[in-house]
Amino acid sequence: MPITLETNGQVCPFPLVEAKQAIAGLDDGDHLTINFDCTQATDAIPRWAAQNGYPVTHFDRLGDASWTITVQKA
Amino acid sequence: MVLTGLVVGAALGFALQRGRFCVTGAFRDVWIGRQTRWMTAFLIVIAVQSVGLFALQSLGVIELATGELALAATVVGGFIFGFAIVLAGGCATGTFYRSGEGLIGSWFALLFYAGFSAMMKYGVFAELTAAARAQTVPVTTIHDSLGISPWWLVGALVVGVGALAARHLAAEPRLRIATLPPRRTGLAHLLLEKPWHAFATAVLIGLIAIVAWPLSAASGRNAGLGVTTPSANLVSFLVTGDVALVDWGVFLVLGILVGAFIAAKASGEFRLRVPDATTVVRSVSGGALMGVGASLAGGCTIGNAMVNTAQFSYQGWLSFAFMVLGTGVATHLFILRHRSSAAAGSTPAPVLAGV
């Protein structure tokens, strides 16, 4: 089941901390979408996904200082 | 002459924002899964700067000066500062550049940091700070104690940091890191959109730090990058009207704010972001403790851990070590124990919405 994690308003590293916790509860193949507005997470979250071998299926801007990224648990 | 501070500060603020260069993150990541990429970047800044500063001194352009070590104040202040930056969500420069990005939580941290720095240096706690910093031991720099040329230390640092950086770079090609879809081309893409490599940003910040010293010295302020005293000077000037307090450093910190704002605005990353109550309380207490810690230690992550370390002063390296330790304790208390409502509850919480 695709899950969306809203972390807007949370400063780094909390978006990534919550993403790690959320993905732990998912099954392989499930998608996790993380919406965030902390600039550093544009570096930290894709890097974390790459290091863990989670494919990034979508990564884009939602507006000024607002981003969304979808990673697949693998 | 003091206006060059504004230019250097703006360049620094731009580089910090675009490079996502966060010293708090660098110290914190060491304690979260032993990630050393940003710590390596931070060490690169020190190494680059060290080469530049001693070269400028050898050429007679600048005169590096280090006072005797205020041992207890440096240790205690460094620890407090390291702890506080986790609460505030950024160190001194981090708080300045995030303020420029529109994070209102950082405005709170910045105001309390600058205010408490002023209280500790010029205000109600000035005597306490002076008394703590008067307890010194008769050592200044590592090369003085060893009776060797500083270039031996510069060489060792460059080799050590170079090896560390090479190890990180060797592991990188295996990673395929997702990037945002590009919307611009050419220079605008490079400056305002493309993710900057952490180590490239570090070299750039190291160069800015080198240039800062002679420019600052030319205006009568014999020091490099610094944030705490300039922030205290700015607050003191604003409340007393004493123009003598407005030096190169004051323009530097104002420049960081301006440069970060320009970088964020131009790249579509500026937005006023309102924090929740918990974040405000943390920003306020973190900011206040940052002012106390940095004033006791004689500098923040920049003045001490980045600039004084490059001169191999005991105060620089000792406060650096205790800042990292303080960050570790706060990371364990506030980050590793963090539970989102989503993960803690047995039933799906509102933040987790099935799509």
Tab-separated table of C-alpha atoms in Angstrom:
chain	number	residue	atom	x	y	z
A	1	MET	CA	0.000	0.000	0.000
A	2	PRO	CA	1.486	3.416	-0.914
A	3	ILE	CA	2.035	5.577	2.147
A	4	THR	CA	2.489	9.364	2.319
A	5	LEU	CA	4.525	10.954	5.085
A	6	GLU	CA	3.925	14.671	5.632
A	7	THR	CA	6.954	16.291	7.244
A	8	ASN	CA	6.399	19.916	6.198
A	9	GLY	CA	7.440	22.283	8.975
A	10	GLN	CA	9.924	19.807	10.405
A	11	VAL	CA	13.587	20.797	10.319
A	12	CYS	CA	16.330	18.392	9.342
A	13	PRO	CA	17.145	15.695	10.233
A	14	PHE	CA	13.560	14.877	11.284
A	15	PRO	CA	12.122	14.287	7.773
A	16	LEU	CA	14.779	11.607	7.208
A	17	VAL	CA	14.432	10.199	10.744
A	18	GLU	CA	10.680	9.786	10.183
A	19	ALA	CA	11.214	8.345	6.707
A	20	LYS	CA	13.484	5.667	8.170
A	21	GLN	CA	10.856	4.809	10.784
A	22	ALA	CA	8.037	4.764	8.244
A	23	ILE	CA	9.844	2.530	5.747
A	24	ALA	CA	10.667	0.018	8.472
A	25	GLY	CA	6.968	-0.827	8.690
A	26	LEU	CA	6.509	-1.352	4.946
A	27	ASP	CA	6.773	-4.517	2.869
A	28	ASP	CA	9.257	-4.914	0.021
A	29	GLY	CA	7.889	-3.314	-3.126
A	30	ASP	CA	5.764	-0.769	-1.206
A	31	HIS	CA	6.144	2.924	-2.078
A	32	LEU	CA	6.761	5.656	0.500
A	33	THR	CA	6.148	9.275	-0.494
A	34	ILE	CA	7.819	11.881	1.708
A	35	ASN	CA	6.742	15.510	1.444
A	36	PHE	CA	9.255	17.888	3.029
A	37	ASP	CA	10.276	21.549	3.137
A	38	CYS	CA	13.722	21.329	4.733
A	39	THR	CA	16.377	22.216	2.148
A	40	GLN	CA	19.060	19.849	3.456
A	41	ALA	CA	16.750	16.890	2.900
A	42	THR	CA	17.080	17.410	-0.882
A	43	ASP	CA	20.609	16.092	-0.307
A	44	ALA	CA	20.054	13.702	2.590
A	45	ILE	CA	16.942	11.766	1.495
A	46	PRO	CA	18.005	10.796	-2.082
A	47	ARG	CA	21.438	9.849	-0.727
A	48	TRP	CA	19.863	7.679	1.979
A	49	ALA	CA	17.691	5.987	-0.673
A	50	ALA	CA	20.738	5.320	-2.886
A	51	GLN	CA	22.781	3.955	0.008
A	52	ASN	CA	19.999	1.552	0.942
A	53	GLY	CA	19.269	0.490	-2.625
A	54	TYR	CA	15.732	1.933	-2.578
A	55	PRO	CA	14.761	3.070	-6.106
A	56	VAL	CA	13.469	6.665	-6.297
A	57	THR	CA	10.381	6.545	-8.492
A	58	HIS	CA	9.501	10.256	-8.246
A	59	PHE	CA	11.348	13.372	-7.027
A	60	ASP	CA	10.074	16.867	-7.773
A	61	ARG	CA	9.278	20.331	-6.465
A	62	LEU	CA	5.786	21.111	-5.224
A	63	GLY	CA	6.427	24.854	-5.084
A	64	ASP	CA	8.899	27.248	-3.463
A	65	ALA	CA	10.890	25.360	-0.823
A	66	SER	CA	8.589	22.357	-0.999
A	67	TRP	CA	9.497	18.952	-2.311
A	68	THR	CA	8.134	15.431	-2.730
A	69	ILE	CA	10.073	12.214	-3.157
A	70	THR	CA	8.799	8.666	-3.560
A	71	VAL	CA	11.031	5.733	-2.736
A	72	GLN	CA	10.270	2.062	-3.132
A	73	LYS	CA	11.254	-0.348	-0.411
A	74	ALA	CA	13.481	-3.015	-1.907
B	1	MET	CA	37.058	48.895	3.856
B	2	VAL	CA	34.496	47.332	6.175
B	3	LEU	CA	32.180	46.914	3.201
B	4	THR	CA	34.311	44.035	1.876
B	5	GLY	CA	32.869	42.157	4.866
B	6	LEU	CA	29.442	42.396	3.269
B	7	VAL	CA	30.764	40.917	0.004
B	8	VAL	CA	32.642	38.077	1.729
B	9	GLY	CA	29.617	37.376	3.926
B	10	ALA	CA	27.277	37.304	0.934
B	11	ALA	CA	29.584	34.872	-0.905
B	12	LEU	CA	29.684	32.703	2.218
B	13	GLY	CA	25.921	32.812	2.692
B	14	PHE	CA	25.388	31.912	-0.971
B	15	ALA	CA	27.814	28.966	-0.748
B	16	LEU	CA	26.337	27.708	2.529
B	17	GLN	CA	22.784	27.772	1.180
B	18	ARG	CA	23.497	26.285	-2.240
B	19	GLY	CA	25.931	23.715	-0.853
B	20	ARG	CA	23.557	22.764	2.012
B	21	PHE	CA	26.620	23.158	4.212
B	22	CYS	CA	25.429	22.499	7.739
B	23	VAL	CA	28.078	22.060	10.451
B	24	THR	CA	25.471	20.802	12.900
B	25	GLY	CA	24.599	18.081	10.404
B	26	ALA	CA	28.288	17.232	9.976
B	27	PHE	CA	28.763	16.746	13.738
B	28	ARG	CA	25.389	15.028	14.192
B	29	ASP	CA	25.810	12.491	11.377
B	30	VAL	CA	28.917	11.101	13.092
B	31	TRP	CA	26.568	9.972	15.877
B	32	ILE	CA	23.819	8.760	13.534
B	33	GLY	CA	25.154	5.657	11.818
B	34	ARG	CA	28.769	6.951	11.812
B	35	GLN	CA	28.281	8.965	8.620
B	36	THR	CA	31.441	11.004	8.020
B	37	ARG	CA	30.816	12.585	4.617
B	38	TRP	CA	29.951	16.051	5.963
B	39	MET	CA	32.554	15.813	8.730
B	40	THR	CA	35.125	15.139	6.002
B	41	ALA	CA	33.865	18.218	4.153
B	42	PHE	CA	34.252	20.254	7.359
B	43	LEU	CA	37.843	18.980	7.779
B	44	ILE	CA	38.554	19.951	4.159
B	45	VAL	CA	37.599	23.554	5.027
B	46	ILE	CA	40.096	23.493	7.913
B	47	ALA	CA	42.882	21.964	5.784
B	48	VAL	CA	42.423	24.341	2.819
B	49	GLN	CA	42.278	27.311	5.145
B	50	SER	CA	45.331	26.148	7.075
B	51	VAL	CA	47.454	26.094	3.916
B	52	GLY	CA	46.212	29.558	2.950
B	53	LEU	CA	46.590	31.201	6.349
B	54	PHE	CA	50.155	29.981	6.955
B	55	ALA	CA	51.091	30.882	3.365
B	56	LEU	CA	49.760	34.421	3.908
B	57	GLN	CA	51.682	34.608	7.186
B	58	SER	CA	54.906	33.379	5.507
B	59	LEU	CA	54.450	36.103	2.886
B	60	GLY	CA	54.007	38.657	5.654
B	61	VAL	CA	50.459	39.549	4.569
B	62	ILE	CA	48.817	38.620	7.870
B	63	GLU	CA	49.960	38.051	11.435
B	64	LEU	CA	48.301	35.100	13.194
B	65	ALA	CA	47.966	35.597	16.938
B	66	THR	CA	46.765	33.134	19.564
B	67	GLY	CA	46.192	33.874	23.236
B	68	GLU	CA	46.758	31.483	26.131
B	69	LEU	CA	44.278	28.639	26.491
B	70	ALA	CA	41.307	29.226	28.818
B	71	LEU	CA	41.024	25.509	29.477
B	72	ALA	CA	37.845	25.112	31.543
B	73	ALA	CA	35.887	27.806	29.696
B	74	THR	CA	36.803	26.291	26.328
B	75	VAL	CA	35.821	22.752	27.358
B	76	VAL	CA	32.549	23.710	29.079
B	77	GLY	CA	31.620	26.326	26.477
B	78	GLY	CA	32.381	23.976	23.593
B	79	PHE	CA	30.211	21.245	25.094
B	80	ILE	CA	27.303	23.649	25.731
B	81	PHE	CA	27.559	25.013	22.198
B	82	GLY	CA	27.646	21.543	20.646
B	83	PHE	CA	24.577	20.531	22.656
B	84	ALA	CA	22.742	23.751	21.802
B	85	ILE	CA	23.140	23.576	18.014
B	86	VAL	CA	21.097	20.368	17.926
B	87	LEU	CA	18.271	22.115	19.801
B	88	ALA	CA	18.489	25.197	17.588
B	89	GLY	CA	18.625	23.035	14.438
B	90	GLY	CA	21.791	24.746	13.217
B	91	CYS	CA	25.033	26.307	14.404
B	92	ALA	CA	25.768	30.018	14.144
B	93	THR	CA	26.276	30.168	10.368
B	94	GLY	CA	23.561	27.549	9.874
B	95	THR	CA	21.110	29.676	11.827
B	96	PHE	CA	22.064	32.768	9.818
B	97	TYR	CA	21.628	31.045	6.453
B	98	ARG	CA	18.396	29.278	7.397
B	99	SER	CA	17.047	32.618	8.554
B	100	GLY	CA	17.797	33.840	5.034
B	101	GLU	CA	15.816	30.874	3.645
B	102	GLY	CA	12.762	32.060	5.574
B	103	LEU	CA	12.752	29.608	8.480
B	104	ILE	CA	11.063	31.553	11.251
B	105	GLY	CA	12.308	29.035	13.838
B	106	SER	CA	15.839	30.089	12.894
B	107	TRP	CA	14.883	33.752	13.420
B	108	PHE	CA	14.096	32.886	17.046
B	109	ALA	CA	17.366	30.963	17.430
B	110	LEU	CA	19.307	33.820	15.835
B	111	LEU	CA	17.772	36.525	18.039
B	112	PHE	CA	18.448	34.573	21.244
B	113	TYR	CA	21.943	33.552	20.136
B	114	ALA	CA	22.920	37.139	19.282
B	115	GLY	CA	21.191	38.488	22.406
B	116	PHE	CA	22.853	36.051	24.798
B	117	SER	CA	26.224	36.583	23.102
B	118	ALA	CA	25.840	40.315	23.764
B	119	MET	CA	24.846	39.672	27.412
B	120	MET	CA	27.852	37.371	27.858
B	121	LYS	CA	30.339	39.729	26.222
B	122	TYR	CA	29.094	43.224	27.081
B	123	GLY	CA	26.103	42.877	29.346
B	124	VAL	CA	24.964	41.435	32.616
B	125	PHE	CA	27.141	38.284	32.358
B	126	ALA	CA	30.293	39.998	31.025
B	127	GLU	CA	32.157	39.672	34.331
B	128	LEU	CA	31.343	35.971	34.522
B	129	THR	CA	32.678	35.410	30.997
B	130	ALA	CA	35.812	37.434	31.706
B	131	ALA	CA	36.441	35.547	34.975
B	132	ALA	CA	36.004	32.159	33.284
B	133	ARG	CA	38.264	33.092	30.386
B	134	ALA	CA	40.917	34.512	32.744
B	135	GLN	CA	41.637	30.980	34.059
B	136	THR	CA	44.317	30.078	31.537
B	137	VAL	CA	47.080	27.544	31.149
B	138	PRO	CA	50.323	28.712	29.476
B	139	VAL	CA	49.904	27.077	26.075
B	140	THR	CA	48.820	28.642	22.790
B	141	THR	CA	49.367	26.537	19.676
B	142	ILE	CA	50.339	22.915	19.085
B	143	HIS	CA	53.402	23.812	16.977
B	144	ASP	CA	54.656	26.201	19.666
B	145	SER	CA	54.450	23.430	22.285
B	146	LEU	CA	56.229	20.981	19.991
B	147	GLY	CA	58.773	23.594	18.953
B	148	ILE	CA	58.286	22.793	15.260
B	149	SER	CA	57.302	24.703	12.147
B	150	PRO	CA	53.507	24.856	11.681
B	151	TRP	CA	54.052	23.511	8.155
B	152	TRP	CA	54.618	20.010	9.588
B	153	LEU	CA	51.122	20.153	11.051
B	154	VAL	CA	49.690	21.660	7.864
B	155	GLY	CA	51.273	18.802	5.896
B	156	ALA	CA	49.968	16.124	8.258
B	157	LEU	CA	46.464	17.627	8.168
B	158	VAL	CA	46.403	17.863	4.368
B	159	VAL	CA	47.601	14.257	3.983
B	160	GLY	CA	45.155	12.917	6.593
B	161	VAL	CA	42.147	14.812	5.281
B	162	GLY	CA	43.138	14.029	1.697
B	163	ALA	CA	43.159	10.305	2.475
B	164	LEU	CA	39.768	10.535	4.169
B	165	ALA	CA	38.307	12.467	1.218
B	166	ALA	CA	39.783	9.999	-1.276
B	167	ARG	CA	38.101	7.120	0.563
B	168	HIS	CA	34.719	8.834	0.330
B	169	LEU	CA	35.228	9.697	-3.354
B	170	ALA	CA	36.234	6.128	-4.176
B	171	ALA	CA	32.938	4.826	-2.770
B	172	GLU	CA	30.810	7.376	-4.639
B	173	PRO	CA	30.584	6.064	-8.214
B	174	ARG	CA	28.626	3.062	-6.910
B	175	LEU	CA	25.838	5.347	-5.712
B	176	ARG	CA	23.176	6.483	-8.143
B	177	ILE	CA	21.589	9.436	-6.425
B	178	ALA	CA	18.281	10.797	-7.701
B	179	THR	CA	18.223	14.487	-8.634
B	180	LEU	CA	15.422	16.949	-9.256
B	181	PRO	CA	14.349	17.424	-12.894
B	182	PRO	CA	16.368	20.384	-14.263
B	183	ARG	CA	14.479	23.555	-15.211
B	184	ARG	CA	17.431	25.738	-16.145
B	185	THR	CA	20.567	25.509	-18.263
B	186	GLY	CA	24.134	26.820	-18.251
B	187	LEU	CA	25.411	28.948	-15.419
B	188	ALA	CA	21.968	29.339	-13.826
B	189	HIS	CA	21.684	25.532	-13.612
B	190	LEU	CA	25.168	25.248	-12.138
B	191	LEU	CA	24.734	28.019	-9.574
B	192	LEU	CA	21.067	27.763	-8.644
B	193	GLU	CA	19.927	24.222	-9.283
B	194	LYS	CA	22.566	21.522	-9.625
B	195	PRO	CA	23.430	19.893	-6.292
B	196	TRP	CA	26.907	21.047	-5.262
B	197	HIS	CA	29.337	18.355	-4.226
B	198	ALA	CA	29.992	18.548	-0.475
B	199	PHE	CA	33.752	18.604	-0.967
B	200	ALA	CA	33.633	21.265	-3.715
B	201	THR	CA	31.545	23.443	-1.395
B	202	ALA	CA	34.114	22.808	1.344
B	203	VAL	CA	37.017	23.941	-0.844
B	204	LEU	CA	35.065	27.069	-1.821
B	205	ILE	CA	34.296	27.899	1.829
B	206	GLY	CA	37.958	27.295	2.695
B	207	LEU	CA	38.983	29.818	0.016
B	208	ILE	CA	36.420	32.361	1.260
B	209	ALA	CA	37.829	31.902	4.777
B	210	ILE	CA	41.375	32.577	3.525
B	211	VAL	CA	40.369	35.727	1.634
B	212	ALA	CA	38.446	36.915	4.699
B	213	TRP	CA	41.537	37.302	6.862
B	214	PRO	CA	43.568	39.927	4.935
B	215	LEU	CA	40.405	41.840	4.031
B	216	SER	CA	39.327	41.938	7.665
B	217	ALA	CA	42.848	42.821	8.835
B	218	ALA	CA	42.949	45.689	6.323
B	219	SER	CA	39.944	47.200	8.095
B	220	GLY	CA	41.696	46.921	11.470
B	221	ARG	CA	40.106	43.645	12.629
B	222	ASN	CA	42.933	41.066	12.757
B	223	ALA	CA	40.856	37.885	12.473
B	224	GLY	CA	39.221	35.630	9.913
B	225	LEU	CA	35.650	34.388	9.725
B	226	GLY	CA	33.764	34.726	12.994
B	227	VAL	CA	30.132	34.892	13.942
B	228	THR	CA	29.675	35.177	17.708
B	229	THR	CA	31.500	38.429	18.502
B	230	PRO	CA	30.114	40.124	15.368
B	231	SER	CA	26.572	39.042	16.363
B	232	ALA	CA	27.139	40.401	19.880
B	233	ASN	CA	28.540	43.623	18.404
B	234	LEU	CA	25.523	44.011	16.150
B	235	VAL	CA	23.070	43.672	19.048
B	236	SER	CA	25.120	46.002	21.244
B	237	PHE	CA	25.289	48.589	18.466
B	238	LEU	CA	21.537	48.378	17.936
B	239	VAL	CA	20.725	48.943	21.603
B	240	THR	CA	23.465	51.486	22.465
B	241	GLY	CA	23.985	53.275	19.146
B	242	ASP	CA	27.758	52.938	19.620
B	243	VAL	CA	29.043	53.027	16.019
B	244	ALA	CA	32.530	51.873	17.118
B	245	LEU	CA	31.063	48.366	17.460
B	246	VAL	CA	30.250	48.172	13.759
B	247	ASP	CA	33.346	46.491	12.340
B	248	TRP	CA	34.145	44.171	9.416
B	249	GLY	CA	32.656	41.216	11.304
B	250	VAL	CA	29.249	42.891	11.660
B	251	PHE	CA	29.117	43.380	7.882
B	252	LEU	CA	30.219	39.758	7.447
B	253	VAL	CA	27.275	38.328	9.401
B	254	LEU	CA	24.816	40.686	7.708
B	255	GLY	CA	26.306	39.515	4.411
B	256	ILE	CA	25.637	35.849	5.261
B	257	LEU	CA	21.974	36.691	5.748
B	258	VAL	CA	21.818	38.606	2.452
B	259	GLY	CA	23.773	35.992	0.464
B	260	ALA	CA	21.640	33.119	1.751
B	261	PHE	CA	18.456	35.059	0.965
B	262	ILE	CA	19.632	35.781	-2.596
B	263	ALA	CA	20.609	32.116	-3.126
B	264	ALA	CA	17.334	30.797	-1.723
B	265	LYS	CA	15.131	33.329	-3.520
B	266	ALA	CA	16.857	32.848	-6.898
B	267	SER	CA	16.628	29.064	-6.682
B	268	GLY	CA	13.001	28.913	-5.571
B	269	GLU	CA	13.927	27.798	-2.067
B	270	PHE	CA	12.768	30.817	-0.088
B	271	ARG	CA	9.515	30.542	1.777
B	272	LEU	CA	8.423	31.760	5.193
B	273	ARG	CA	8.054	28.587	7.230
B	274	VAL	CA	6.329	28.756	10.594
B	275	PRO	CA	7.515	26.248	13.201
B	276	ASP	CA	5.329	24.449	15.739
B	277	ALA	CA	5.483	25.303	19.463
B	278	THR	CA	8.024	22.572	20.287
B	279	THR	CA	10.396	23.821	17.596
B	280	VAL	CA	10.065	27.421	18.829
B	281	VAL	CA	10.898	26.393	22.408
B	282	ARG	CA	13.896	24.405	21.177
B	283	SER	CA	15.070	27.236	18.930
B	284	VAL	CA	14.839	29.762	21.771
B	285	SER	CA	16.629	27.587	24.351
B	286	GLY	CA	19.149	26.369	21.769
B	287	GLY	CA	19.875	29.913	20.618
B	288	ALA	CA	20.368	31.174	24.184
B	289	LEU	CA	22.716	28.284	25.055
B	290	MET	CA	24.640	28.843	21.816
B	291	GLY	CA	25.338	32.415	22.907
B	292	VAL	CA	26.482	31.252	26.359
B	293	GLY	CA	28.604	28.378	25.019
B	294	ALA	CA	30.298	30.275	22.206
B	295	SER	CA	31.139	33.228	24.476
B	296	LEU	CA	32.697	30.935	27.109
B	297	ALA	CA	34.579	28.866	24.532
B	298	GLY	CA	35.819	31.962	22.706
B	299	GLY	CA	34.110	31.030	19.455
B	300	CYS	CA	31.488	28.957	17.687
B	301	THR	CA	31.807	26.172	15.112
B	302	ILE	CA	33.274	28.766	12.750
B	303	GLY	CA	35.543	30.939	14.922
B	304	ASN	CA	36.849	28.022	16.955
B	305	ALA	CA	36.234	24.719	15.168
B	306	MET	CA	36.956	26.024	11.667
B	307	VAL	CA	39.316	29.020	11.988
B	308	ASN	CA	41.244	28.500	15.240
B	309	THR	CA	41.781	24.848	14.325
B	310	ALA	CA	43.375	25.955	11.035
B	311	GLN	CA	45.913	27.886	13.168
B	312	PHE	CA	46.475	24.766	15.311
B	313	SER	CA	45.502	26.552	18.498
B	314	TYR	CA	44.598	24.378	21.486
B	315	GLN	CA	41.413	26.382	21.949
B	316	GLY	CA	40.315	25.502	18.408
B	317	TRP	CA	40.865	21.743	18.580
B	318	LEU	CA	39.722	21.357	22.186
B	319	SER	CA	36.455	23.209	21.614
B	320	PHE	CA	35.971	21.293	18.338
B	321	ALA	CA	36.237	17.987	20.241
B	322	PHE	CA	33.852	19.069	22.986
B	323	MET	CA	31.370	20.538	20.497
B	324	VAL	CA	31.214	17.162	18.731
B	325	LEU	CA	30.725	15.504	22.133
B	326	GLY	CA	27.935	17.923	23.093
B	327	THR	CA	26.271	17.344	19.731
B	328	GLY	CA	26.459	13.599	20.396
B	329	VAL	CA	24.685	13.856	23.744
B	330	ALA	CA	21.945	16.082	22.321
B	331	THR	CA	21.580	13.812	19.278
B	332	HIS	CA	20.933	10.852	21.576
B	333	LEU	CA	18.423	12.830	23.639
B	334	PHE	CA	16.486	14.628	20.933
B	335	ILE	CA	16.988	12.831	17.622
B	336	LEU	CA	17.634	9.153	18.166
B	337	ARG	CA	14.725	9.075	20.638
B	338	HIS	CA	12.468	11.002	18.279
B	339	ARG	CA	9.303	9.068	17.496
B	340	SER	CA	6.884	10.401	14.973
B	341	SER	CA	3.265	9.956	15.915
B	342	ALA	CA	3.111	7.692	12.871
B	343	ALA	CA	5.673	5.232	14.142
B	344	ALA	CA	4.649	5.325	17.803
B	345	GLY	CA	0.951	4.662	17.492
B	346	SER	CA	-0.505	1.212	16.892
B	347	THR	CA	-3.283	2.720	14.787
B	348	PRO	CA	-2.539	4.813	11.699
B	349	ALA	CA	-1.986	8.395	12.816
B	350	PRO	CA	-3.191	11.428	10.825
B	351	VAL	CA	0.239	12.110	9.314
B	352	LEU	CA	0.224	8.698	7.671
B	353	ALA	CA	-2.440	8.721	5.041
B	354	GLY	CA	-3.010	5.810	2.721
B	355	VAL	CA	-3.256	7.005	-0.867
